[in-house]
Amino acid sequence: MAINGYTDKLSVEPGSTIQFMVNCEGHETYQASIVQLIHGDTNPQGPGLKTKPVNTGINQEYKGREQKIYSGSYIMVPDQPLFRKLQSFSLQAMIWPTTPDKGVQGLLTKWSEAGKAGYGLFIDENGCLALWIGDGKGKVYKISTEKKLEEKIWFFAGASYDASSGAVEVFQKPLIGKTNGRYALPYSLERMAAHVKTTVNAKPDTDHDTPFLMAGYLQHASAGKHIAGGLYNGKIDRPRMADRALTLQEMEQCIEEPFEDLLAVWDFAKNIGPNGIETPSRIWDASRNELHGEAVNLPARAMTGYNWTSHEQNFIHAPEQYGAIHFHDDDLSDARWEADFEWTVPDGLKSGVYAAHVKAGEDEDYITFFVRPAKGATANKIALLIPTASYLAYANTRFQDIPLAQLMFGRAPVIQQEDLYLMEHKEFGLSTYDVHSDGSGVCYSSSLRPVLNMRPKYRHNLSPSLWQFNADLHLVDWMTEKGYSFDVITDHDLHAEGVELLNPYNVVLTGSHPEYYSGSMLDAIEDYQQLGGRLMYMGANGFYWIIQFNPENPNMIEVRKQFGSNAWKAQPGELHLSFSGEQGGLWRNRGRAPQKIAGTGFIAEGFDVSSYYRRNPDSFDPRVSWIFEGIGDDELIGNFGLVGGGAAGLELDIYDLELGTPPETLILASSEGHTDVYMQVVEELFFNVPGMGGYENPRVRADMVYYPTPNGGAVFSVSSIAYCGSLSHNRYDNNISRLTENVLNKFMSDEPLPWQLP
């Protein structure tokens, strides 16, 4: 893992430029070349790795250099003369620490660790609130409350310093309400409350360019970058600062009614609007000094504050109760590396999946990106919609619970080199299937970092399967081998451009697992269907989670999870997306079940072995019998494949009229013979009862369906993630390949389909 990198965007079109950021450790130079990616599965039973070189001027040797990632979120307010001139001061905030015992954590600081200079409000090494004052000459005063903070409890935290007398006061007061924290009644408040008074014979050295930080302190500055240390886990609400020593009563008054002459009144709810938080990185100072800041590494917004009552669940309706930001020491939105080389995609380059192949000695990486057709260019009749939002949701998934995985998989999981590396390197950022170091769920993900599982050759730890990117290359490879001309477009493109992106195509194929969708993307798919577009849903568990793209930077997505099959659950009051204000969770809980779009929706998952389909009577209906031309009446369909040995596996979708499957839908084939490792998903259950596994539960199956849509369109759904892994079997000569070819040939044709709605 000595060389890795990322791009400044996932999707690029001819004539546009894409940048490549590369970290190369232990090598003076490395080679870079552009390749087209066709097949990434190294399973010896399949075609193997397939790439195609692209002749370009950037194919050359580059000087290697190490580029580090500094994860962890905080707020940075640039240095100002007001900070440097400060003599007396007061610092205060409402805090909700989640790991108070993890060591020193900065809360509100203008502190230079290198010079031991400045001042700040901290959680000290003993888990207590403390004020630090450093004179820059080696003397540091640390005044602690000596009362431990407790996790997930709101505290009023404040401190004052009077330069004329050296008087210091530090305040620590728990605020316990019925809904805003861990307890409902004020048990043992005396062990958590403190009011310390003392004097110090020193003045803080503030005459340096150290920025003012919240949720950390300046560890050091390097190459123009500020590196934060003492990163805080937890929430901060209503931070305030004064240029005089305030009393406790004055500080408490400032929480709700700030004085006009305060130095800073940071208001984290200031930019909450009817459409969410349009500028998540902007931190507003409501004082006359306008000491605005920047949120670094995207801490969680739209978080319940100290005064949340639970009467309102949506932050846009009660912004005054959502004035908190939740910081994590492992947040990462942008690695902020410098670009090593860039490439202007030439006109005429074929749309497809590409990568910069960087290689140093035996170490290599494929930095993946996607080339879409140029806007306004003549389109092919076929579009492959690459699920980049889902790739980001799974980006750098950690393998955290091996015993649980063994139960889920029905076998010992296989750990890849990338998995081991990520387990040791939290700085590469987390996936939305992980939890932060304080146990809270990861709701944001970004492509602006090396995504080590979005690479050819990577085999997911859902052994023996592929997942997401390389599973989708099975479909890319099959269409390439069959000689189809097709365009590659991405979720990012679809979200930005809507149905206009899809309209030129006769048929759109999804990837194997288009799980994460924004409302704009769903609208585009449904509008395309209404206008007569033809959809081939080539996977399962699609159109499932509600996501939104960062309005400031679409390289980042957000998801909030509470219902359904998930790795964590949003806390009460925190289900709505900060980027848009809309309710998160499952689309089916907002009246947009996947059955309405694809005819089928998520029913079961299992990760031991895959099965096959058996034809249903509907498959012999003359209106659809053409789909099975060349396939025998009793022939098992897909009892082979690279993903678990069959075409029906991993995750499965089912026909369900109650959830919106169109009444015209025909169930062409259904899978059978799944093991008890396959279980019905939790959103389908009302009670936990025996008999929910594949051996006994008839709903544990994949339904292959077909139905017509208005204006000459149609939908064909395979309802299994494993399906595309069977396409290449027997050198692409098999019944899964033949069936898919039958459908695609009809769907891409300009001729009317055999069965149309009146």
mmCIF file of C-alpha atoms in Angstrom, residues 334-466:
data_model
loop_
_atom_site.group_PDB
_atom_site.id
_atom_site.type_symbol
_atom_site.label_atom_id
_atom_site.label_comp_id
_atom_site.label_asym_id
_atom_site.label_seq_id
_atom_site.Cartn_x
_atom_site.Cartn_y
_atom_site.Cartn_z
ATOM 1 C CA ASP A 334 -11.032 15.969 1.761
ATOM 2 C CA ALA A 335 -7.476 14.689 2.033
ATOM 3 C CA ARG A 336 -6.379 18.035 0.575
ATOM 4 C CA TRP A 337 -3.436 16.625 -1.311
ATOM 5 C CA GLU A 338 -1.670 18.549 -4.023
ATOM 6 C CA ALA A 339 -2.149 17.433 -7.616
ATOM 7 C CA ASP A 340 0.734 15.466 -9.136
ATOM 8 C CA PHE A 341 -0.494 15.424 -12.715
ATOM 9 C CA GLU A 342 -3.612 16.176 -14.703
ATOM 10 C CA TRP A 343 -5.138 15.007 -17.951
ATOM 11 C CA THR A 344 -7.414 16.734 -20.417
ATOM 12 C CA VAL A 345 -9.632 13.975 -21.757
ATOM 13 C CA PRO A 346 -9.289 14.032 -25.548
ATOM 14 C CA ASP A 347 -12.268 14.507 -27.818
ATOM 15 C CA GLY A 348 -13.418 11.248 -29.280
ATOM 16 C CA LEU A 349 -12.299 9.080 -26.355
ATOM 17 C CA LYS A 350 -14.760 6.271 -25.833
ATOM 18 C CA SER A 351 -17.026 6.662 -22.837
ATOM 19 C CA GLY A 352 -16.184 4.047 -20.237
ATOM 20 C CA VAL A 353 -14.476 3.115 -16.996
ATOM 21 C CA TYR A 354 -10.869 4.269 -16.723
ATOM 22 C CA ALA A 355 -8.031 4.522 -14.234
ATOM 23 C CA ALA A 356 -4.627 6.041 -13.792
ATOM 24 C CA HIS A 357 -2.422 3.008 -13.195
ATOM 25 C CA VAL A 358 0.380 4.174 -10.901
ATOM 26 C CA LYS A 359 3.206 1.735 -10.219
ATOM 27 C CA ALA A 360 6.359 1.948 -8.115
ATOM 28 C CA GLY A 361 8.377 -1.235 -7.979
ATOM 29 C CA GLU A 362 5.990 -4.012 -6.939
ATOM 30 C CA ASP A 363 3.497 -1.521 -5.496
ATOM 31 C CA GLU A 364 0.613 -0.271 -7.614
ATOM 32 C CA ASP A 365 -2.765 1.385 -7.514
ATOM 33 C CA TYR A 366 -5.568 2.007 -9.988
ATOM 34 C CA ILE A 367 -7.079 5.449 -9.451
ATOM 35 C CA THR A 368 -10.532 4.930 -10.907
ATOM 36 C CA PHE A 369 -12.676 7.471 -12.747
ATOM 37 C CA PHE A 370 -15.435 7.468 -15.367
ATOM 38 C CA VAL A 371 -15.528 9.135 -18.776
ATOM 39 C CA ARG A 372 -19.028 10.144 -19.760
ATOM 40 C CA PRO A 373 -19.970 11.314 -23.271
ATOM 41 C CA ALA A 374 -19.589 14.990 -24.031
ATOM 42 C CA LYS A 375 -22.721 17.045 -23.472
ATOM 43 C CA GLY A 376 -24.603 17.370 -26.742
ATOM 44 C CA ALA A 377 -22.649 14.587 -28.422
ATOM 45 C CA THR A 378 -24.458 11.924 -30.403
ATOM 46 C CA ALA A 379 -25.321 9.279 -27.879
ATOM 47 C CA ASN A 380 -25.221 5.544 -28.204
ATOM 48 C CA LYS A 381 -28.530 3.752 -27.768
ATOM 49 C CA ILE A 382 -27.358 2.117 -24.529
ATOM 50 C CA ALA A 383 -26.333 3.813 -21.272
ATOM 51 C CA LEU A 384 -24.794 2.064 -18.285
ATOM 52 C CA LEU A 385 -25.630 4.013 -15.125
ATOM 53 C CA ILE A 386 -22.690 3.559 -12.752
ATOM 54 C CA PRO A 387 -23.818 3.732 -9.079
ATOM 55 C CA THR A 388 -21.146 6.130 -7.819
ATOM 56 C CA ALA A 389 -23.275 7.209 -4.849
ATOM 57 C CA SER A 390 -23.344 3.602 -3.676
ATOM 58 C CA TYR A 391 -19.582 3.329 -4.221
ATOM 59 C CA LEU A 392 -19.150 6.280 -1.851
ATOM 60 C CA ALA A 393 -21.489 4.774 0.735
ATOM 61 C CA TYR A 394 -19.230 1.701 0.875
ATOM 62 C CA ALA A 395 -15.958 3.595 0.403
ATOM 63 C CA ASN A 396 -13.185 2.163 2.595
ATOM 64 C CA THR A 397 -15.529 -0.049 4.595
ATOM 65 C CA ARG A 398 -13.820 -1.245 7.761
ATOM 66 C CA PHE A 399 -13.935 -4.862 8.796
ATOM 67 C CA GLN A 400 -14.764 -4.391 12.434
ATOM 68 C CA ASP A 401 -16.599 -7.400 13.835
ATOM 69 C CA ILE A 402 -15.230 -10.728 12.607
ATOM 70 C CA PRO A 403 -17.410 -12.966 14.857
ATOM 71 C CA LEU A 404 -20.567 -11.212 13.604
ATOM 72 C CA ALA A 405 -19.316 -11.506 10.032
ATOM 73 C CA GLN A 406 -18.854 -15.245 10.433
ATOM 74 C CA LEU A 407 -22.483 -15.545 11.480
ATOM 75 C CA MET A 408 -23.686 -13.371 8.610
ATOM 76 C CA PHE A 409 -21.570 -15.074 5.958
ATOM 77 C CA GLY A 410 -21.943 -18.653 7.149
ATOM 78 C CA ARG A 411 -18.190 -19.023 6.655
ATOM 79 C CA ALA A 412 -14.895 -17.510 7.710
ATOM 80 C CA PRO A 413 -14.457 -14.128 6.023
ATOM 81 C CA VAL A 414 -11.481 -13.530 3.763
ATOM 82 C CA ILE A 415 -9.520 -10.427 4.689
ATOM 83 C CA GLN A 416 -7.762 -8.512 1.919
ATOM 84 C CA GLN A 417 -4.576 -6.488 2.189
ATOM 85 C CA GLU A 418 -6.663 -3.335 1.821
ATOM 86 C CA ASP A 419 -8.874 -4.383 4.747
ATOM 87 C CA LEU A 420 -5.909 -4.876 7.050
ATOM 88 C CA TYR A 421 -4.402 -1.582 5.951
ATOM 89 C CA LEU A 422 -7.622 0.332 6.574
ATOM 90 C CA MET A 423 -8.037 -1.216 10.009
ATOM 91 C CA GLU A 424 -4.677 0.330 10.951
ATOM 92 C CA HIS A 425 -5.142 3.657 9.150
ATOM 93 C CA LYS A 426 -8.235 5.509 10.288
ATOM 94 C CA GLU A 427 -6.983 8.610 8.501
ATOM 95 C CA PHE A 428 -8.248 7.198 5.185
ATOM 96 C CA GLY A 429 -11.778 7.892 6.359
ATOM 97 C CA LEU A 430 -14.764 5.698 7.010
ATOM 98 C CA SER A 431 -17.738 4.368 5.083
ATOM 99 C CA THR A 432 -21.381 4.845 5.958
ATOM 100 C CA TYR A 433 -21.299 1.249 7.231
ATOM 101 C CA ASP A 434 -18.889 2.198 9.990
ATOM 102 C CA VAL A 435 -19.152 4.025 13.276
ATOM 103 C CA HIS A 436 -16.873 6.751 14.505
ATOM 104 C CA SER A 437 -14.452 6.225 17.359
ATOM 105 C CA ASP A 438 -17.123 7.508 19.753
ATOM 106 C CA GLY A 439 -19.697 4.987 18.496
ATOM 107 C CA SER A 440 -21.851 7.400 16.493
ATOM 108 C CA GLY A 441 -22.778 6.501 12.926
ATOM 109 C CA VAL A 442 -20.920 7.819 9.885
ATOM 110 C CA CYS A 443 -23.388 9.883 7.867
ATOM 111 C CA TYR A 444 -21.015 11.491 5.323
ATOM 112 C CA SER A 445 -18.672 9.994 2.741
ATOM 113 C CA SER A 446 -16.357 11.548 0.185
ATOM 114 C CA SER A 447 -14.414 10.586 -2.931
ATOM 115 C CA LEU A 448 -11.670 13.137 -2.172
ATOM 116 C CA ARG A 449 -9.407 10.493 -0.642
ATOM 117 C CA PRO A 450 -8.000 7.163 -1.827
ATOM 118 C CA VAL A 451 -10.940 4.744 -1.972
ATOM 119 C CA LEU A 452 -9.114 1.439 -1.722
ATOM 120 C CA ASN A 453 -12.107 -0.803 -2.440
ATOM 121 C CA MET A 454 -13.035 0.994 -5.681
ATOM 122 C CA ARG A 455 -10.226 -0.699 -7.571
ATOM 123 C CA PRO A 456 -9.846 -3.641 -9.948
ATOM 124 C CA LYS A 457 -8.581 -6.846 -8.278
ATOM 125 C CA TYR A 458 -10.270 -6.006 -4.961
ATOM 126 C CA ARG A 459 -12.348 -8.867 -3.578
ATOM 127 C CA HIS A 460 -14.788 -7.851 -0.901
ATOM 128 C CA ASN A 461 -14.720 -9.506 2.492
ATOM 129 C CA LEU A 462 -18.257 -10.763 1.799
ATOM 130 C CA SER A 463 -16.344 -13.848 0.678
ATOM 131 C CA PRO A 464 -16.449 -15.350 -1.877
ATOM 132 C CA SER A 465 -18.107 -12.424 -3.589
ATOM 133 C CA LEU A 466 -17.427 -9.234 -5.386
#
